[in-house]
Amino acid sequence: MTGGRGDALPQGVPMKRWRLLILICMLLLTVSCAAWMDRQEPPRKPPRPTADVRFPAMETADTAGGIDDLDIPSLETAIDRSLRYYENTKESSFRFHDRVISVSELKSTLIDFRAIIRSADPGEIKISRIKESFEFISLPGQDVQRAVIFTGYYVPTLEGARVKTERYRYPIYGKPDDLTVVNLGKFNAKYKGEQLIGRIERGELLPYHSRDEIDRKGALKGRNLEFLWVDDPVALYFLHIQGSGKIRMPDGQMIVISYAQSNGHPFRPLSRTLIEKEKLTTAEISYAGIMDYLKRNPSEIEDLFSCNDRYIFFRRVERDPLGSLQFPVTSGRTIATDPDVFPKGSLALIRTQKPLFDANGQIRQWVPISRFVLNQDAGAAIKGPGRVDIFCGDGPNAEQLAGSLKEKGDIYIMLRKN
């Protein structure tokens, strides 16, 4: 070591920077109660009840030899994207329950699985090979039956423009240059993966501006951070929830945008706000119910939205929206889970149900689904082993499906047997 003794500052370290370093070190002592961490609740280890390793019963008979209700090309696309992630990631392993799984093991799982589904074997032979070659591992879910709650998300399409007009007056902001992300893992290994997000003001690290401060008090006005403008504040709010979207320009051009950064505040569901303010009952809460309430009560929109301090900043991307792995997501194949629980990019089998709609958009029946998916995304509200969000694609049908999903089911992480 050089220095580190006495009361004098190390040479060459400005007073403001030294104060900031001291402040960050002090914050490490109280990080678990920081209200502005980029997660909804204090860090916690994944649950440790015994994992269940078993081959799930195969009830459906469809394209992938009896256990998958979608097409094979979409599955191959999703697998290839996870493999590209593994080839580029700096991570060497991931923790899953009580074991550490290497990236090499996860890659081998995908490569071997892809070889089976590409083979010319009959469906029953594929099932037999999958059963013999892979472990199917489930974790405790929301209840003692290990049930998982499945929801859906989608890519919304909004009407917008590059310049502000009377119609297009609601801004989409890029990431502010004063937004500071502190990687706590660099200070202490036990905080690996944890972040503090804020801004530095007079040498002090403060929470970043809240939704209310940005949207109603103009905290970001005059800084040229607006790169698109849209015409619908409700659609813009739900764009923040979905994390990516498409903006249709007046000339028909479509601009794709994706998540760049959040302001680090906790996410507060609109459904919770509506229930607590006694605007809707628990029985009335649904995507359709919420949208109907907002349509009937436009004067309440600003107040309701401001109860959620979390704010999302966006960036333009060239093609498909990106998931948290920074690779495109695949409709029906990408899922979002808690990265503290499930290995990033991993292969899984899910079982739940989905609605079928009539010509009027009403649900006419629910049907079981069974499919292979890839864990390629994350979400502020997706925490713990009992939550899975399915990417439903884009367009009105995807919005309708995603807005209707809130069903129990099962998820099995798949690993190649040794």
Short mmCIF file of C-alpha atoms in Angstrom, two decimals:
data_model
loop_
_atom_site.label_atom_id
_atom_site.label_comp_id
_atom_site.label_asym_id
_atom_site.label_seq_id
_atom_site.Cartn_x
_atom_site.Cartn_y
_atom_site.Cartn_z
CA MET A 1 0.00 0.00 0.00
CA THR A 2 1.03 3.58 -0.56
CA GLY A 3 -0.31 6.14 1.87
CA GLY A 4 -3.55 5.53 3.71
CA ARG A 5 -2.29 6.78 7.03
CA GLY A 6 -2.91 10.03 8.86
CA ASP A 7 -5.56 12.67 8.12
CA ALA A 8 -4.14 14.19 4.96
CA LEU A 9 -5.83 13.61 1.60
CA PRO A 10 -3.88 11.51 -0.92
CA GLN A 11 -2.03 13.74 -3.35
CA GLY A 12 -3.85 14.55 -6.58
CA VAL A 13 -7.36 13.73 -5.28
CA PRO A 14 -9.64 16.80 -5.46
CA MET A 15 -11.62 17.63 -2.34
CA LYS A 16 -15.01 17.03 -4.06
CA ARG A 17 -13.97 13.62 -5.38
CA TRP A 18 -12.58 12.60 -1.98
CA ARG A 19 -15.85 13.57 -0.31
CA LEU A 20 -17.77 11.56 -2.93
CA LEU A 21 -15.63 8.47 -2.28
CA ILE A 22 -16.25 8.76 1.45
CA LEU A 23 -19.98 9.17 0.80
CA ILE A 24 -20.14 6.05 -1.38
CA CYS A 25 -18.32 4.00 1.24
CA MET A 26 -20.80 5.20 3.86
CA LEU A 27 -23.67 4.28 1.55
CA LEU A 28 -22.41 0.71 1.41
CA LEU A 29 -23.22 0.39 5.09
CA THR A 30 -26.87 1.25 4.49
CA VAL A 31 -27.40 0.03 0.94
CA SER A 32 -30.10 -2.48 1.82
CA CYS A 33 -32.46 0.27 2.89
CA ALA A 34 -31.78 2.70 0.06
CA ALA A 35 -35.17 3.61 -1.38
CA TRP A 36 -33.71 4.50 -4.71
CA MET A 37 -31.90 1.28 -5.59
CA ASP A 38 -32.63 -0.08 -9.05
CA ARG A 39 -34.84 -2.88 -7.73
CA GLN A 40 -38.14 -3.07 -5.94
CA GLU A 41 -37.01 -4.54 -2.66
CA PRO A 42 -33.79 -5.05 -0.66
CA PRO A 43 -31.34 -7.59 -2.05
CA ARG A 44 -32.03 -11.11 -0.97
CA LYS A 45 -30.65 -14.51 -1.77
CA PRO A 46 -32.72 -16.91 -3.86
CA PRO A 47 -34.91 -19.21 -1.76
CA ARG A 48 -33.30 -22.43 -0.61
CA PRO A 49 -36.08 -25.04 -0.29
CA THR A 50 -35.29 -28.28 -2.07
CA ALA A 51 -35.38 -28.03 -5.86
CA ASP A 52 -37.54 -30.55 -7.68
CA VAL A 53 -35.76 -32.50 -10.44
CA ARG A 54 -38.14 -34.58 -12.52
CA PHE A 55 -39.38 -35.12 -16.05
CA PRO A 56 -42.77 -33.39 -16.42
CA ALA A 57 -45.70 -35.28 -17.88
CA MET A 58 -46.22 -34.64 -21.59
CA GLU A 59 -49.90 -34.04 -22.26
CA THR A 60 -49.94 -32.04 -25.50
CA ALA A 61 -48.97 -33.38 -28.91
CA ASP A 62 -47.71 -30.76 -31.29
CA THR A 63 -44.81 -29.58 -33.43
CA ALA A 64 -41.77 -30.37 -31.27
CA GLY A 65 -42.57 -33.99 -30.72
CA GLY A 66 -45.37 -33.59 -28.21
CA ILE A 67 -44.26 -30.83 -25.87
CA ASP A 68 -44.28 -27.59 -27.83
CA ASP A 69 -47.17 -25.59 -29.27
CA LEU A 70 -45.13 -23.22 -31.47
CA ASP A 71 -43.00 -23.50 -34.59
CA ILE A 72 -39.46 -24.84 -34.60
CA PRO A 73 -37.84 -21.88 -36.49
CA SER A 74 -38.76 -19.42 -33.72
CA LEU A 75 -37.24 -21.79 -31.15
CA GLU A 76 -34.03 -22.07 -33.16
CA THR A 77 -33.86 -18.27 -33.46
CA ALA A 78 -34.19 -17.84 -29.70
CA ILE A 79 -31.59 -20.54 -29.02
CA ASP A 80 -29.13 -18.88 -31.40
CA ARG A 81 -29.57 -15.55 -29.60
CA SER A 82 -28.80 -17.13 -26.22
CA LEU A 83 -25.72 -18.79 -27.72
CA ARG A 84 -24.54 -15.44 -29.06
CA TYR A 85 -25.01 -13.98 -25.59
CA TYR A 86 -22.91 -16.76 -24.02
CA GLU A 87 -20.18 -16.19 -26.60
CA ASN A 88 -19.99 -12.49 -25.69
CA THR A 89 -20.68 -12.39 -21.95
CA LYS A 90 -17.93 -11.77 -19.40
CA GLU A 91 -19.73 -14.03 -16.93
CA SER A 92 -18.21 -17.47 -16.44
CA SER A 93 -21.02 -18.98 -14.35
CA PHE A 94 -24.44 -18.35 -12.81
CA ARG A 95 -25.91 -19.42 -9.49
CA PHE A 96 -29.11 -21.43 -9.69
CA HIS A 97 -30.63 -22.49 -6.39
CA ASP A 98 -27.87 -24.40 -4.55
CA ARG A 99 -25.55 -24.98 -7.48
CA VAL A 100 -23.21 -22.99 -9.69
CA ILE A 101 -23.72 -23.57 -13.42
CA SER A 102 -20.94 -22.68 -15.84
CA VAL A 103 -21.59 -20.83 -19.08
CA SER A 104 -20.00 -23.80 -20.83
CA GLU A 105 -22.65 -26.11 -19.35
CA LEU A 106 -25.45 -23.78 -20.43
CA LYS A 107 -24.03 -23.58 -23.97
CA SER A 108 -23.72 -27.35 -24.20
CA THR A 109 -27.33 -27.71 -23.10
CA LEU A 110 -28.50 -25.46 -25.94
CA ILE A 111 -26.29 -27.05 -28.57
CA ASP A 112 -27.36 -30.59 -27.69
CA PHE A 113 -31.03 -29.61 -27.49
CA ARG A 114 -30.88 -27.82 -30.84
CA ALA A 115 -29.40 -30.93 -32.45
CA ILE A 116 -32.35 -33.00 -31.21
CA ILE A 117 -35.08 -30.66 -32.46
CA ARG A 118 -33.32 -30.32 -35.83
CA SER A 119 -33.13 -34.06 -36.29
CA ALA A 120 -35.42 -35.99 -38.61
CA ASP A 121 -36.48 -38.31 -35.79
CA PRO A 122 -40.21 -38.89 -35.24
CA GLY A 123 -41.83 -36.94 -32.42
CA GLU A 124 -41.88 -39.81 -29.94
CA ILE A 125 -38.15 -40.41 -30.49
CA LYS A 126 -37.42 -36.72 -29.89
CA ILE A 127 -39.33 -36.87 -26.61
CA SER A 128 -37.38 -39.95 -25.58
CA ARG A 129 -34.05 -38.31 -26.41
CA ILE A 130 -34.99 -35.12 -24.56
CA LYS A 131 -36.07 -37.13 -21.51
CA GLU A 132 -32.84 -39.11 -21.50
CA SER A 133 -30.54 -36.14 -22.12
CA PHE A 134 -31.78 -33.36 -19.83
CA GLU A 135 -32.69 -32.58 -16.24
CA PHE A 136 -35.94 -30.64 -15.68
CA ILE A 137 -35.54 -28.55 -12.52
CA SER A 138 -38.34 -26.60 -10.84
CA LEU A 139 -38.13 -24.26 -7.87
CA PRO A 140 -40.78 -23.38 -5.27
CA GLY A 141 -43.18 -20.87 -6.78
CA GLN A 142 -45.94 -18.75 -5.30
CA ASP A 143 -47.44 -21.53 -3.17
CA VAL A 144 -46.84 -25.02 -1.79
CA GLN A 145 -47.85 -26.50 -5.15
CA ARG A 146 -44.81 -24.71 -6.63
CA ALA A 147 -47.12 -22.76 -8.96
CA VAL A 148 -45.66 -19.87 -10.93
CA ILE A 149 -47.64 -16.79 -12.00
CA PHE A 150 -47.31 -16.17 -15.75
CA THR A 151 -47.99 -12.74 -17.23
CA GLY A 152 -47.28 -11.30 -20.67
CA TYR A 153 -45.59 -8.27 -22.18
CA TYR A 154 -45.48 -6.87 -25.70
CA VAL A 155 -44.04 -4.17 -27.94
CA PRO A 156 -46.54 -1.30 -28.19
CA THR A 157 -46.84 0.91 -31.27
CA LEU A 158 -47.34 4.64 -30.67
CA GLU A 159 -47.97 7.55 -33.02
CA GLY A 160 -45.17 10.11 -32.86
CA ALA A 161 -42.93 12.70 -34.47
CA ARG A 162 -39.38 14.00 -34.21
CA VAL A 163 -40.46 17.51 -33.24
CA LYS A 164 -42.98 18.78 -30.72
CA THR A 165 -46.34 19.92 -32.09
CA GLU A 166 -49.75 20.57 -30.62
CA ARG A 167 -50.64 16.92 -31.24
CA TYR A 168 -47.27 15.35 -30.43
CA ARG A 169 -46.43 16.95 -27.11
CA TYR A 170 -45.44 14.08 -24.79
CA PRO A 171 -41.66 13.52 -24.79
CA ILE A 172 -39.58 10.36 -24.97
CA TYR A 173 -36.27 11.07 -23.24
CA GLY A 174 -32.84 9.65 -23.89
CA LYS A 175 -30.53 8.82 -21.00
CA PRO A 176 -29.45 12.04 -19.21
CA ASP A 177 -25.70 12.66 -19.05
CA ASP A 178 -25.86 13.48 -15.33
CA LEU A 179 -27.38 10.10 -14.42
CA THR A 180 -24.74 8.20 -12.44
CA VAL A 181 -24.68 4.43 -11.97
CA VAL A 182 -22.57 3.21 -9.03
CA ASN A 183 -21.54 -0.44 -9.29
CA LEU A 184 -21.40 -1.53 -5.65
CA GLY A 185 -19.68 -4.78 -6.53
CA LYS A 186 -16.52 -2.79 -7.20
CA PHE A 187 -16.44 -1.78 -3.54
CA ASN A 188 -17.39 -5.08 -1.94
CA ALA A 189 -17.84 -8.48 -3.59
CA LYS A 190 -20.94 -9.26 -1.53
CA TYR A 191 -22.75 -6.47 -3.39
CA LYS A 192 -22.00 -7.94 -6.82
CA GLY A 193 -24.81 -7.09 -9.21
CA GLU A 194 -26.17 -4.29 -7.00
CA GLN A 195 -26.30 -0.69 -8.17
CA LEU A 196 -27.09 2.76 -6.90
CA ILE A 197 -28.53 5.15 -9.46
CA GLY A 198 -28.56 8.87 -8.87
CA ARG A 199 -27.01 12.22 -9.72
CA ILE A 200 -24.11 14.16 -8.24
CA GLU A 201 -24.92 17.61 -6.96
CA ARG A 202 -22.26 19.70 -5.18
CA GLY A 203 -20.24 16.55 -4.54
CA GLU A 204 -23.19 14.64 -3.07
CA LEU A 205 -24.85 11.57 -4.61
CA LEU A 206 -28.63 12.10 -4.64
CA PRO A 207 -31.61 10.09 -5.94
CA TYR A 208 -32.34 10.82 -9.58
CA HIS A 209 -35.42 12.84 -10.51
CA SER A 210 -38.73 11.02 -9.99
CA ARG A 211 -41.53 10.67 -12.53
CA ASP A 212 -43.40 13.56 -10.93
CA GLU A 213 -40.31 15.78 -11.03
CA ILE A 214 -39.70 14.93 -14.69
CA ASP A 215 -43.24 14.97 -16.10
CA ARG A 216 -44.92 17.63 -13.98
CA LYS A 217 -42.10 19.82 -12.69
CA GLY A 218 -39.95 19.84 -15.82
CA ALA A 219 -36.72 18.58 -14.25
CA LEU A 220 -35.28 17.66 -17.67
CA LYS A 221 -36.67 20.49 -19.79
CA GLY A 222 -34.24 22.57 -21.83
CA ARG A 223 -31.55 19.87 -22.00
CA ASN A 224 -32.36 18.54 -25.51
CA LEU A 225 -32.93 15.02 -24.20
CA GLU A 226 -36.25 14.61 -26.04
CA PHE A 227 -35.60 12.66 -29.24
CA LEU A 228 -39.23 11.76 -30.05
CA TRP A 229 -42.67 13.08 -29.16
CA VAL A 230 -45.92 11.08 -28.99
CA ASP A 231 -49.60 11.95 -28.85
CA ASP A 232 -50.92 9.70 -26.07
CA PRO A 233 -49.82 9.99 -22.40
CA VAL A 234 -51.44 6.68 -21.47
CA ALA A 235 -49.70 4.79 -24.27
CA LEU A 236 -46.44 6.48 -23.24
CA TYR A 237 -46.85 5.33 -19.63
CA PHE A 238 -47.40 1.74 -20.74
CA LEU A 239 -44.39 2.05 -23.05
CA HIS A 240 -42.37 2.70 -19.88
CA ILE A 241 -43.79 -0.48 -18.35
CA GLN A 242 -43.07 -2.61 -21.44
CA GLY A 243 -39.55 -1.22 -21.84
CA SER A 244 -39.46 -1.04 -25.64
CA GLY A 245 -41.72 -0.03 -28.49
CA LYS A 246 -42.24 1.20 -32.02
CA ILE A 247 -43.04 4.81 -32.91
CA ARG A 248 -44.87 5.42 -36.20
CA MET A 249 -43.88 8.72 -37.82
CA PRO A 250 -46.40 10.86 -39.76
CA ASP A 251 -44.83 9.63 -43.03
CA GLY A 252 -45.29 6.00 -41.99
CA GLN A 253 -41.67 5.31 -41.02
CA MET A 254 -41.36 3.07 -37.96
CA ILE A 255 -38.70 3.87 -35.35
CA VAL A 256 -37.82 1.14 -32.85
CA ILE A 257 -36.75 2.19 -29.36
CA SER A 258 -35.52 0.16 -26.43
CA TYR A 259 -34.71 0.55 -22.75
CA ALA A 260 -31.56 2.58 -22.08
CA GLN A 261 -31.70 3.13 -18.30
CA SER A 262 -34.12 3.72 -15.45
CA ASN A 263 -33.97 6.50 -12.88
CA GLY A 264 -33.38 3.88 -10.18
CA HIS A 265 -36.61 4.40 -8.27
CA PRO A 266 -38.75 1.41 -7.24
CA PHE A 267 -41.60 0.41 -9.54
CA ARG A 268 -45.10 0.91 -8.15
CA PRO A 269 -47.87 -0.92 -10.07
CA LEU A 270 -50.76 1.21 -11.27
CA SER A 271 -53.13 -1.53 -10.12
CA ARG A 272 -51.94 -1.10 -6.52
CA THR A 273 -52.48 2.66 -6.70
CA LEU A 274 -56.01 2.26 -8.08
CA ILE A 275 -56.93 -0.22 -5.34
CA GLU A 276 -55.41 1.84 -2.51
CA LYS A 277 -57.16 4.98 -3.73
CA GLU A 278 -60.40 2.96 -3.95
CA LYS A 279 -60.80 3.70 -7.64
CA LEU A 280 -61.18 0.02 -8.54
CA THR A 281 -61.72 -3.13 -6.52
CA THR A 282 -59.43 -6.14 -6.70
CA ALA A 283 -62.07 -7.95 -8.74
CA GLU A 284 -62.17 -5.09 -11.26
CA ILE A 285 -58.40 -5.00 -11.78
CA SER A 286 -57.37 -6.18 -15.23
CA TYR A 287 -55.64 -4.58 -18.19
CA ALA A 288 -59.02 -3.86 -19.80
CA GLY A 289 -60.44 -2.57 -16.51
CA ILE A 290 -57.53 -0.21 -15.94
CA MET A 291 -57.63 1.14 -19.50
CA ASP A 292 -61.38 1.69 -19.23
CA TYR A 293 -60.96 3.63 -15.96
CA LEU A 294 -58.25 5.87 -17.45
CA LYS A 295 -60.41 6.54 -20.51
CA ARG A 296 -63.35 7.55 -18.32
CA ASN A 297 -61.26 9.68 -15.94
CA PRO A 298 -58.65 11.58 -17.99
CA SER A 299 -58.32 14.32 -15.36
CA GLU A 300 -56.87 11.79 -12.89
CA ILE A 301 -54.18 10.41 -15.18
CA GLU A 302 -51.31 12.69 -14.11
CA ASP A 303 -51.92 12.12 -10.40
CA LEU A 304 -52.20 8.36 -10.81
CA PHE A 305 -49.09 8.04 -12.96
CA SER A 306 -47.05 10.23 -10.60
CA CYS A 307 -47.53 7.67 -7.82
CA ASN A 308 -45.01 5.50 -9.69
CA ASP A 309 -41.64 7.24 -9.21
CA ARG A 310 -39.85 4.94 -11.64
CA TYR A 311 -39.02 6.47 -15.03
CA ILE A 312 -37.51 4.86 -18.14
CA PHE A 313 -35.11 6.46 -20.60
CA PHE A 314 -34.89 5.08 -24.13
CA ARG A 315 -32.54 4.73 -27.07
CA ARG A 316 -33.11 4.07 -30.72
CA VAL A 317 -32.23 0.60 -32.04
CA GLU A 318 -31.94 -0.48 -35.65
CA ARG A 319 -34.12 -3.59 -35.69
CA ASP A 320 -35.96 -5.66 -33.11
CA PRO A 321 -36.36 -4.53 -29.49
CA LEU A 322 -33.62 -5.78 -27.19
CA GLY A 323 -33.99 -7.79 -24.00
CA SER A 324 -31.84 -7.41 -20.90
CA LEU A 325 -29.13 -9.57 -22.53
CA GLN A 326 -28.81 -6.86 -25.23
CA PHE A 327 -29.98 -9.25 -27.93
CA PRO A 328 -33.37 -9.18 -29.72
CA VAL A 329 -36.29 -10.90 -28.02
CA THR A 330 -38.33 -13.59 -29.79
CA SER A 331 -42.13 -13.62 -29.76
CA GLY A 332 -43.51 -16.53 -27.74
CA ARG A 333 -40.01 -17.82 -26.96
CA THR A 334 -38.41 -15.14 -24.79
CA ILE A 335 -39.32 -14.97 -21.12
CA ALA A 336 -38.40 -12.42 -18.47
CA THR A 337 -37.51 -13.69 -15.00
CA ASP A 338 -35.58 -12.58 -11.93
CA PRO A 339 -31.86 -12.71 -12.86
CA ASP A 340 -31.04 -13.34 -9.20
CA VAL A 341 -32.94 -16.66 -9.43
CA PHE A 342 -32.75 -18.06 -12.97
CA PRO A 343 -29.58 -18.30 -15.12
CA LYS A 344 -29.47 -15.75 -17.93
CA GLY A 345 -30.03 -17.17 -21.39
CA SER A 346 -31.03 -20.59 -20.09
CA LEU A 347 -33.43 -23.06 -21.70
CA ALA A 348 -36.72 -23.84 -19.95
CA LEU A 349 -40.00 -25.68 -20.45
CA ILE A 350 -43.15 -23.84 -19.37
CA ARG A 351 -46.71 -25.09 -18.80
CA THR A 352 -49.63 -22.68 -18.37
CA GLN A 353 -52.72 -21.62 -20.34
CA LYS A 354 -53.62 -18.84 -22.75
CA PRO A 355 -56.88 -17.27 -23.93
CA LEU A 356 -58.49 -17.59 -27.35
CA PHE A 357 -60.53 -14.58 -28.48
CA ASP A 358 -63.68 -14.23 -30.57
CA ALA A 359 -64.23 -11.70 -33.36
CA ASN A 360 -65.24 -9.05 -30.81
CA GLY A 361 -62.06 -9.44 -28.79
CA GLN A 362 -63.75 -11.32 -25.95
CA ILE A 363 -62.18 -14.41 -24.43
CA ARG A 364 -64.10 -17.46 -25.64
CA GLN A 365 -61.97 -20.15 -23.99
CA TRP A 366 -58.68 -20.95 -22.30
CA VAL A 367 -56.36 -23.60 -23.71
CA PRO A 368 -53.26 -25.24 -22.17
CA ILE A 369 -49.86 -24.42 -23.60
CA SER A 370 -46.56 -26.25 -23.33
CA ARG A 371 -43.42 -24.84 -24.93
CA PHE A 372 -39.69 -24.39 -24.75
CA VAL A 373 -38.53 -20.87 -23.95
CA LEU A 374 -35.30 -18.96 -23.37
CA ASN A 375 -34.64 -16.78 -20.33
CA GLN A 376 -33.55 -13.62 -22.15
CA ASP A 377 -35.11 -10.67 -20.36
CA ALA A 378 -35.88 -9.12 -16.97
CA GLY A 379 -38.41 -6.70 -15.53
CA ALA A 380 -38.73 -4.40 -12.53
CA ALA A 381 -41.87 -6.22 -11.35
CA ILE A 382 -40.58 -9.74 -12.07
CA LYS A 383 -39.02 -10.84 -8.78
CA GLY A 384 -38.54 -14.21 -7.12
CA PRO A 385 -38.93 -17.78 -8.38
CA GLY A 386 -42.70 -17.52 -8.76
CA ARG A 387 -42.91 -14.94 -11.59
CA VAL A 388 -42.45 -15.35 -15.33
CA ASP A 389 -43.28 -12.79 -18.04
CA ILE A 390 -43.81 -14.15 -21.58
CA PHE A 391 -42.93 -11.92 -24.54
CA CYS A 392 -46.03 -11.90 -26.77
CA GLY A 393 -44.71 -9.93 -29.75
CA ASP A 394 -46.08 -6.67 -31.18
CA GLY A 395 -49.35 -5.38 -32.60
CA PRO A 396 -52.95 -5.40 -31.32
CA ASN A 397 -53.14 -9.18 -30.93
CA ALA A 398 -49.99 -9.23 -28.81
CA GLU A 399 -51.35 -6.40 -26.66
CA GLN A 400 -54.64 -8.26 -26.22
CA LEU A 401 -52.87 -11.49 -25.24
CA ALA A 402 -50.38 -9.84 -22.89
CA GLY A 403 -53.12 -7.83 -21.22
CA SER A 404 -55.14 -10.98 -20.50
CA LEU A 405 -52.40 -13.22 -19.10
CA LYS A 406 -52.16 -13.75 -15.37
CA GLU A 407 -52.24 -17.51 -15.00
CA LYS A 408 -50.66 -20.14 -12.80
CA GLY A 409 -48.32 -22.70 -14.31
CA ASP A 410 -44.95 -24.39 -14.06
CA ILE A 411 -41.43 -23.66 -15.24
CA TYR A 412 -38.62 -26.20 -15.54
CA ILE A 413 -35.06 -25.05 -16.16
CA MET A 414 -33.37 -27.58 -18.44
CA LEU A 415 -29.76 -28.70 -18.07
CA ARG A 416 -27.84 -31.36 -19.93
CA LYS A 417 -27.25 -34.47 -17.85
CA ASN A 418 -23.61 -35.26 -17.17
#
